[in-house]
mmCIF file of C-alpha atoms in Angstrom:
data_model
loop_
_atom_site.group_PDB
_atom_site.id
_atom_site.type_symbol
_atom_site.label_atom_id
_atom_site.label_comp_id
_atom_site.label_asym_id
_atom_site.label_seq_id
_atom_site.Cartn_x
_atom_site.Cartn_y
_atom_site.Cartn_z
ATOM 1 C CA MET U 1 11.392 5.788 28.670
ATOM 2 C CA MET U 2 7.998 4.828 30.027
ATOM 3 C CA PHE U 3 6.379 5.203 26.622
ATOM 4 C CA ALA U 4 9.185 3.214 25.022
ATOM 5 C CA ALA U 5 8.434 0.366 27.410
ATOM 6 C CA ALA U 6 4.744 0.712 26.560
ATOM 7 C CA ALA U 7 5.538 0.546 22.833
ATOM 8 C CA ALA U 8 7.667 -2.569 23.377
ATOM 9 C CA GLY U 9 4.887 -4.060 25.473
ATOM 10 C CA LEU U 10 2.512 -3.520 22.556
ATOM 11 C CA ILE U 11 4.747 -4.729 19.740
ATOM 12 C CA ILE U 12 5.447 -8.070 21.431
ATOM 13 C CA PRO U 13 1.701 -8.919 21.743
ATOM 14 C CA MET U 14 1.326 -7.772 18.125
ATOM 15 C CA LEU U 15 3.921 -10.366 17.158
ATOM 16 C CA MET U 16 2.096 -12.990 19.219
ATOM 17 C CA ALA U 17 -1.255 -12.143 17.584
ATOM 18 C CA LEU U 18 0.453 -12.338 14.193
ATOM 19 C CA VAL U 19 1.790 -15.809 15.030
ATOM 20 C CA ARG U 20 -1.735 -16.885 15.996
ATOM 21 C CA GLY U 21 -3.041 -15.443 12.724
ATOM 22 C CA LEU U 22 -0.399 -17.365 10.782
ATOM 23 C CA ALA U 23 -0.709 -20.657 12.656
ATOM 24 C CA GLY U 24 -4.266 -20.516 14.005
ATOM 25 C CA PRO U 25 -5.922 -23.811 13.187
ATOM 26 C CA THR U 26 -9.523 -22.596 13.183
ATOM 27 C CA LEU U 27 -11.202 -19.712 11.418
ATOM 28 C CA TYR U 28 -12.112 -17.946 14.660
ATOM 29 C CA ASP U 29 -8.488 -17.946 15.830
ATOM 30 C CA ARG U 30 -7.665 -15.901 12.760
ATOM 31 C CA VAL U 31 -10.638 -13.539 13.180
ATOM 32 C CA LEU U 32 -9.659 -13.008 16.806
ATOM 33 C CA ALA U 33 -6.009 -12.496 15.816
ATOM 34 C CA GLY U 34 -7.035 -9.822 13.309
ATOM 35 C CA ASN U 35 -9.292 -8.116 15.833
ATOM 36 C CA SER U 36 -6.754 -8.088 18.659
ATOM 37 C CA PHE U 37 -4.078 -6.948 16.209
ATOM 38 C CA GLY U 38 -6.328 -3.993 15.345
ATOM 39 C CA THR U 39 -6.731 -3.170 19.038
ATOM 40 C CA LYS U 40 -2.953 -3.255 19.509
ATOM 41 C CA THR U 41 -2.537 -0.981 16.488
ATOM 42 C CA VAL U 42 -4.955 1.523 18.059
ATOM 43 C CA LEU U 43 -3.013 1.474 21.333
ATOM 44 C CA LEU U 44 0.316 1.725 19.498
ATOM 45 C CA ILE U 45 -0.898 4.800 17.597
ATOM 46 C CA ALA U 46 -1.905 6.413 20.904
ATOM 47 C CA VAL U 47 1.517 5.599 22.431
ATOM 48 C CA LEU U 48 3.280 6.894 19.291
ATOM 49 C CA GLY U 49 1.387 10.179 19.705
ATOM 50 C CA PHE U 50 2.744 10.531 23.243
ATOM 51 C CA ILE U 51 6.287 9.571 22.163
ATOM 52 C CA GLY U 52 6.222 12.225 19.426
ATOM 53 C CA GLY U 53 4.854 14.807 21.853
ATOM 54 C CA ARG U 54 1.472 15.084 20.164
ATOM 55 C CA PRO U 55 -1.226 13.597 22.386
ATOM 56 C CA ASP U 56 -3.894 14.670 19.843
ATOM 57 C CA PHE U 57 -3.193 11.369 18.090
ATOM 58 C CA LEU U 58 -5.552 10.042 20.741
ATOM 59 C CA ASP U 59 -8.560 11.213 18.688
ATOM 60 C CA ILE U 60 -7.298 9.311 15.658
ATOM 61 C CA ALA U 61 -6.771 6.221 17.807
ATOM 62 C CA LEU U 62 -10.386 6.502 18.978
ATOM 63 C CA LEU U 63 -11.597 6.588 15.348
ATOM 64 C CA TYR U 64 -9.474 3.516 14.598
ATOM 65 C CA ALA U 65 -11.014 1.701 17.544
ATOM 66 C CA LEU U 66 -14.532 2.397 16.244
ATOM 67 C CA MET U 67 -13.589 1.248 12.750
ATOM 68 C CA ASN U 68 -11.886 -1.899 14.005
ATOM 69 C CA PHE U 69 -15.063 -2.836 15.840
ATOM 70 C CA ILE U 70 -17.215 -2.262 12.743
ATOM 71 C CA GLY U 71 -14.774 -4.274 10.607
ATOM 72 C CA THR U 72 -14.898 -7.279 12.937
ATOM 73 C CA ILE U 73 -18.708 -7.108 13.038
ATOM 74 C CA ALA U 74 -18.737 -7.012 9.215
ATOM 75 C CA ILE U 75 -16.459 -10.060 8.929
ATOM 76 C CA LEU U 76 -18.411 -12.088 11.499
ATOM 77 C CA LYS U 77 -21.737 -11.095 9.979
ATOM 78 C CA PHE U 78 -20.391 -12.107 6.615
ATOM 79 C CA PHE U 79 -19.590 -15.545 7.989
ATOM 80 C CA ARG U 80 -22.977 -15.919 9.580
ATOM 81 C CA TYR U 81 -25.073 -14.831 6.606
ATOM 82 C CA ARG U 82 -22.665 -15.065 3.623
ATOM 83 C CA ASN U 83 -23.489 -11.471 2.701
ATOM 84 C CA LEU U 84 -23.799 -8.110 4.395
ATOM 85 C CA GLY U 85 -27.540 -7.729 3.806
ATOM 86 C CA VAL U 86 -30.348 -8.859 6.070
ATOM 87 C CA ALA U 87 -30.670 -12.540 6.956
ATOM 88 C CA ASP U 88 -33.805 -13.255 4.952
ATOM 89 C CA SER U 89 -32.785 -11.531 1.712
ATOM 90 C CA PRO U 90 -32.829 -13.648 -1.480
ATOM 91 C CA ASP U 91 -29.059 -13.150 -1.804
ATOM 92 C CA SER U 92 -28.321 -15.211 1.293
ATOM 93 C CA LYS U 93 -29.781 -18.311 -0.359
ATOM 94 C CA ASN U 94 -27.733 -17.765 -3.508
ATOM 95 C CA GLY U 95 -24.554 -17.159 -1.525
ATOM 96 C CA GLY U 96 -25.126 -20.214 0.650
ATOM 97 C CA THR U 97 -25.372 -22.594 -2.290
ATOM 98 C CA ALA U 98 -22.440 -21.085 -4.185
ATOM 99 C CA MET O 1 17.143 12.452 21.055
ATOM 100 C CA GLU O 2 15.743 9.562 23.030
ATOM 101 C CA SER O 3 12.392 9.733 21.224
ATOM 102 C CA GLY O 4 14.318 9.531 17.943
ATOM 103 C CA ILE O 5 15.884 6.225 18.965
ATOM 104 C CA VAL O 6 12.501 4.938 20.154
ATOM 105 C CA ASN O 7 10.951 5.943 16.830
ATOM 106 C CA ILE O 8 13.666 4.108 14.909
ATOM 107 C CA LEU O 9 13.156 0.997 17.031
ATOM 108 C CA VAL O 10 9.377 1.171 16.510
ATOM 109 C CA ASP O 11 9.924 1.576 12.758
ATOM 110 C CA ILE O 12 12.239 -1.447 12.658
ATOM 111 C CA SER O 13 9.753 -3.563 14.648
ATOM 112 C CA LEU O 14 6.831 -2.545 12.430
ATOM 113 C CA MET O 15 8.829 -3.254 9.269
ATOM 114 C CA THR O 16 9.769 -6.680 10.669
ATOM 115 C CA LEU O 17 6.115 -7.445 11.383
ATOM 116 C CA LEU O 18 5.260 -6.243 7.852
ATOM 117 C CA GLY O 19 7.867 -8.596 6.383
ATOM 118 C CA ILE O 20 6.647 -11.563 8.443
ATOM 119 C CA THR O 21 3.055 -10.886 7.369
ATOM 120 C CA ALA O 22 4.011 -10.578 3.699
ATOM 121 C CA ILE O 23 5.916 -13.880 3.792
ATOM 122 C CA GLY O 24 2.952 -15.448 5.594
ATOM 123 C CA ILE O 25 0.559 -14.217 2.878
ATOM 124 C CA VAL O 26 2.787 -15.649 0.159
ATOM 125 C CA ARG O 27 3.358 -18.979 1.913
ATOM 126 C CA SER O 28 -0.182 -19.611 3.135
ATOM 127 C CA ARG O 29 -2.398 -21.915 1.048
ATOM 128 C CA ASN O 30 -5.477 -21.234 3.172
ATOM 129 C CA LEU O 31 -7.407 -18.429 1.461
ATOM 130 C CA PHE O 32 -9.176 -17.345 4.632
ATOM 131 C CA ALA O 33 -5.834 -16.973 6.402
ATOM 132 C CA THR O 34 -4.606 -14.930 3.443
ATOM 133 C CA ALA O 35 -7.616 -12.603 3.690
ATOM 134 C CA MET O 36 -7.144 -12.043 7.431
ATOM 135 C CA LEU O 37 -3.369 -11.607 7.060
ATOM 136 C CA SER O 38 -3.869 -8.978 4.382
ATOM 137 C CA GLY O 39 -6.127 -7.145 6.848
ATOM 138 C CA ILE O 40 -3.330 -7.335 9.432
ATOM 139 C CA TYR O 41 -0.880 -6.119 6.761
ATOM 140 C CA SER O 42 -3.069 -3.061 6.183
ATOM 141 C CA LEU O 43 -3.203 -2.338 9.911
ATOM 142 C CA ILE O 44 0.604 -2.501 10.193
ATOM 143 C CA SER O 45 1.066 -0.240 7.173
ATOM 144 C CA ALA O 46 -1.457 2.170 8.707
ATOM 145 C CA ALA O 47 0.734 2.289 11.829
ATOM 146 C CA VAL O 48 3.779 2.900 9.600
ATOM 147 C CA PHE O 49 1.947 5.789 7.905
ATOM 148 C CA VAL O 50 1.183 7.264 11.331
ATOM 149 C CA THR O 51 4.882 7.162 12.215
ATOM 150 C CA LEU O 52 5.491 9.048 8.946
ATOM 151 C CA ASP O 53 2.917 11.722 10.044
ATOM 152 C CA ALA O 54 0.566 10.823 7.176
ATOM 153 C CA VAL O 55 -2.441 10.356 9.426
ATOM 154 C CA ASP O 56 -5.079 10.800 6.707
ATOM 155 C CA VAL O 57 -3.400 8.217 4.465
ATOM 156 C CA ALA O 58 -3.192 5.879 7.448
ATOM 157 C CA PHE O 59 -6.889 6.301 8.118
ATOM 158 C CA THR O 60 -7.793 5.528 4.509
ATOM 159 C CA GLU O 61 -5.490 2.499 4.559
ATOM 160 C CA ALA O 62 -7.126 1.163 7.719
ATOM 161 C CA ALA O 63 -10.676 1.778 6.466
ATOM 162 C CA VAL O 64 -10.209 0.471 2.916
ATOM 163 C CA GLY O 65 -7.417 -2.070 3.417
ATOM 164 C CA ALA O 66 -8.375 -3.613 6.736
ATOM 165 C CA GLY O 67 -12.124 -3.055 6.513
ATOM 166 C CA ILE O 68 -13.603 -3.166 3.029
ATOM 167 C CA SER O 69 -10.930 -5.172 1.183
ATOM 168 C CA THR O 70 -11.087 -7.978 3.763
ATOM 169 C CA VAL O 71 -14.854 -8.227 3.371
ATOM 170 C CA LEU O 72 -14.552 -8.092 -0.436
ATOM 171 C CA MET O 73 -11.943 -10.861 -0.372
ATOM 172 C CA LEU O 74 -14.174 -12.970 1.854
ATOM 173 C CA GLY O 75 -17.003 -12.308 -0.598
ATOM 174 C CA ALA O 76 -14.827 -13.519 -3.457
ATOM 175 C CA MET O 77 -13.859 -16.520 -1.345
ATOM 176 C CA THR O 78 -17.483 -17.679 -1.058
ATOM 177 C CA LEU O 79 -17.450 -18.081 -4.852
ATOM 178 C CA THR O 80 -14.376 -20.292 -4.863
ATOM 179 C CA ARG O 81 -12.644 -22.898 -2.726
ATOM 180 C CA ARG O 82 -11.187 -22.344 0.701
ATOM 181 C CA SER O 83 -7.650 -23.339 -0.184
ATOM 182 C CA GLU O 84 -5.285 -22.537 -2.988
ATOM 183 C CA LYS O 85 -4.147 -25.252 -5.404
ATOM 184 C CA HIS O 86 -0.841 -26.698 -4.302
ATOM 185 C CA ALA O 87 1.471 -25.685 -7.104
ATOM 186 C CA ILE O 88 4.858 -24.515 -5.874
ATOM 187 C CA LYS O 89 7.251 -24.183 -8.760
ATOM 188 C CA LEU O 90 10.269 -21.935 -8.578
ATOM 189 C CA HIS O 91 10.304 -19.411 -11.428
ATOM 190 C CA ILE O 92 13.841 -18.062 -11.775
ATOM 191 C CA GLY O 93 13.142 -15.381 -14.408
ATOM 192 C CA PRO O 94 10.467 -13.410 -12.478
ATOM 193 C CA LEU O 95 12.614 -13.650 -9.330
ATOM 194 C CA PHE O 96 15.527 -11.932 -11.069
ATOM 195 C CA VAL O 97 13.227 -9.276 -12.605
ATOM 196 C CA THR O 98 11.750 -8.518 -9.155
ATOM 197 C CA ILE O 99 15.165 -8.351 -7.478
ATOM 198 C CA GLY O 100 16.476 -6.135 -10.292
ATOM 199 C CA ILE O 101 13.552 -3.691 -10.083
ATOM 200 C CA GLY O 102 13.795 -3.630 -6.290
ATOM 201 C CA ALA O 103 17.519 -2.881 -6.436
ATOM 202 C CA ALA O 104 16.890 -0.107 -9.013
ATOM 203 C CA LEU O 105 14.222 1.466 -6.764
ATOM 204 C CA ILE O 106 16.509 1.326 -3.717
ATOM 205 C CA TYR O 107 19.313 2.846 -5.833
ATOM 206 C CA GLY O 108 16.854 5.618 -6.801
ATOM 207 C CA THR O 109 16.120 6.478 -3.161
ATOM 208 C CA VAL O 110 19.799 7.364 -2.638
ATOM 209 C CA ASP O 111 19.327 10.582 -4.638
ATOM 210 C CA MET O 112 16.134 11.573 -2.830
ATOM 211 C CA PRO O 113 16.205 14.439 -0.320
ATOM 212 C CA PRO O 114 16.168 13.268 3.321
ATOM 213 C CA PHE O 115 12.793 12.708 5.009
ATOM 214 C CA GLY O 116 11.279 15.981 6.210
ATOM 215 C CA SER O 117 13.922 18.126 4.470
ATOM 216 C CA THR O 118 12.762 21.658 3.682
ATOM 217 C CA ASP O 119 15.091 21.713 0.641
ATOM 218 C CA ALA O 120 13.012 19.047 -1.121
ATOM 219 C CA PRO O 121 11.731 20.220 -4.531
ATOM 220 C CA GLY O 122 8.147 19.702 -3.413
ATOM 221 C CA PHE O 123 8.569 22.378 -0.746
ATOM 222 C CA GLN O 124 10.302 24.945 -2.975
ATOM 223 C CA HIS O 125 7.867 25.979 -5.692
ATOM 224 C CA ILE O 126 4.700 27.472 -4.171
ATOM 225 C CA VAL O 127 4.532 25.996 -0.692
ATOM 226 C CA PRO O 128 6.313 28.951 1.057
ATOM 227 C CA GLU O 129 3.614 31.221 -0.378
ATOM 228 C CA TYR O 130 0.889 28.935 0.980
ATOM 229 C CA ILE O 131 2.514 28.829 4.416
ATOM 230 C CA ALA O 132 2.982 32.602 4.521
ATOM 231 C CA GLY O 133 -0.450 33.468 3.152
ATOM 232 C CA SER O 134 -2.583 30.873 4.887
ATOM 233 C CA ARG O 135 -3.131 32.835 8.055
ATOM 234 C CA ASP O 136 -3.561 36.335 6.632
ATOM 235 C CA ASP O 137 -5.059 35.760 3.168
ATOM 236 C CA ILE O 138 -7.366 32.820 3.853
ATOM 237 C CA GLN O 139 -7.659 33.189 7.649
ATOM 238 C CA VAL O 140 -7.906 29.467 8.247
ATOM 239 C CA PRO O 141 -5.556 28.332 11.039
ATOM 240 C CA ASN O 142 -4.950 24.861 9.570
ATOM 241 C CA ILE O 143 -2.673 25.075 6.508
ATOM 242 C CA VAL O 144 -3.829 21.741 5.077
ATOM 243 C CA THR O 145 -7.458 22.864 5.259
ATOM 244 C CA SER O 146 -6.716 26.218 3.660
ATOM 245 C CA ILE O 147 -4.814 24.537 0.784
ATOM 246 C CA LEU O 148 -7.523 21.939 0.191
ATOM 247 C CA ALA O 149 -10.551 24.177 0.576
ATOM 248 C CA SER O 150 -9.260 27.481 -0.743
ATOM 249 C CA TYR O 151 -5.985 27.440 -2.731
ATOM 250 C CA ARG O 152 -7.031 24.251 -4.513
ATOM 251 C CA GLY O 153 -10.759 24.803 -4.036
ATOM 252 C CA PHE O 154 -11.758 24.046 -7.642
ATOM 253 C CA ASP O 155 -9.707 20.842 -7.578
ATOM 254 C CA THR O 156 -11.473 19.733 -4.410
ATOM 255 C CA LEU O 157 -14.850 20.713 -5.881
ATOM 256 C CA GLY O 158 -14.112 18.522 -8.907
ATOM 257 C CA GLU O 159 -13.135 15.580 -6.706
ATOM 258 C CA THR O 160 -16.276 15.981 -4.635
ATOM 259 C CA ALA O 161 -18.391 16.067 -7.812
ATOM 260 C CA VAL O 162 -16.771 12.837 -9.038
ATOM 261 C CA ILE O 163 -17.386 11.076 -5.716
ATOM 262 C CA PHE O 164 -20.961 12.391 -5.619
ATOM 263 C CA ALA O 165 -21.607 11.089 -9.160
ATOM 264 C CA ALA O 166 -20.104 7.702 -8.219
ATOM 265 C CA GLY O 167 -22.328 7.520 -5.143
ATOM 266 C CA ILE O 168 -25.433 8.328 -7.200
ATOM 267 C CA GLY O 169 -24.414 5.651 -9.730
ATOM 268 C CA VAL O 170 -24.033 3.016 -7.006
ATOM 269 C CA LEU O 171 -27.391 3.999 -5.523
ATOM 270 C CA PHE O 172 -29.048 3.639 -8.945
ATOM 271 C CA LEU O 173 -27.489 0.193 -9.435
ATOM 272 C CA LEU O 174 -28.570 -1.041 -6.003
ATOM 273 C CA GLY O 175 -32.086 0.377 -6.305
ATOM 274 C CA ARG O 176 -32.583 -1.039 -9.812
ATOM 275 C CA ARG O 177 -31.673 -4.580 -8.746
ATOM 276 C CA ARG O 178 -34.061 -4.650 -5.821
ATOM 277 C CA GLU O 179 -36.976 -3.489 -7.997
ATOM 278 C CA ASP O 180 -36.186 -6.172 -10.589
ATOM 279 C CA GLU O 181 -36.180 -8.873 -7.935
ATOM 280 C CA GLU O 182 -39.515 -7.683 -6.606
ATOM 281 C CA ALA O 183 -40.903 -7.665 -10.163
ATOM 282 C CA ASP O 184 -39.570 -11.208 -10.719
ATOM 283 C CA GLU O 185 -41.078 -12.420 -7.487
ATOM 284 C CA SER O 186 -44.472 -10.870 -8.236
ATOM 285 C CA SER O 187 -44.493 -12.275 -11.788
ATOM 286 C CA ASN O 188 -43.461 -15.700 -10.469
ATOM 287 C CA SER O 189 -46.177 -15.686 -7.854
ATOM 288 C CA GLY O 190 -48.670 -14.545 -10.504
ATOM 289 C CA LYS O 191 -47.692 -17.524 -12.680
ATOM 290 C CA GLY O 192 -48.005 -19.799 -9.689
ATOM 291 C CA GLU O 193 -51.555 -18.624 -9.090
ATOM 292 C CA ASP O 194 -52.396 -19.163 -12.777
ATOM 293 C CA ALA O 195 -51.034 -22.691 -12.721
#
C-alpha cells in the first residue's frame, strides 16, 4: 500500500512535468521538464522494483540517474556551443552561422 | 494480489502519459518542444519496458531514445528553422489506412498466448533444455548470461565483431576529418604568408 502511494505520488508529478514540457513557453522550461521527468522515471523504476518484490531494480535506477544527468549536460552543452565538441573548435563557428 | 492491481494501475497511468505525449508531439509546431517531448516519450516507454521485465531493452531505450536521439534531433534542428510550417490539412485516406492496420494488429493480439505464459511457442522448442542445462553444463548461475555467452556464443561473437568494425570505421572517419582540417589550415596559413 505504501509503495502504491509512492507510485501515485510519482506519476502525478510526472504528469505535471509533462504539462510543463507541452506548454512551457521558454526553452529552459522544456529542458527542465525533460530532466525532472527523467528523475521521476528513475524513482518510479526503483518503486516498481519494490512493488514487484525485487529491490535489485535499485541498481538499474542508479544507472538511469547517471545517464539522465549526462543527457541533460549534453543537451545544455549543445545549446551553449551548438555542437558537442570543445568550444573553440572550427565546427562551432560553422554551426553558429547555420 | 494487491501488487497485481497496483501494477495494472501503474501500466494504465504510464500508457495514458504515453498517449498524451504522442498527441503533444503530433500537435506541437515548435521543433524544440517536439525534440524534448520525444525524449520524454522514450523515458516513459523505458518505464513501460521495466514493468514488462525487459530491463535491458529499457536501458537501451533510455540511452538511445532519451539521450542520443534527442541530441541528434537538436543537431538537425540547428540546420533548419525552429518551428514547423503551419500546414494542417486533414487527409482522410491515410487516417483510414492507419485505423485499419491498427485494428488488424489488435485483432492479431487476440490469438497470442497470454503474457508470461509458459505454453508460448517461444518457450517450447529449446528453452527447457537451456533452463535445465544452464547450471550443470555451463555452470553459469544466470541463464541469460549462459545463453548469450555460451549456447549462442558464436552469434554473440559475430555481433561483437560487427560492433567492433563499426567502431573502428567511426574512429577512422573522425580521425580523417580532423587531419584534413589541420592540413587545410596549414595550407591556408602558408598561402597567407606567401601573399
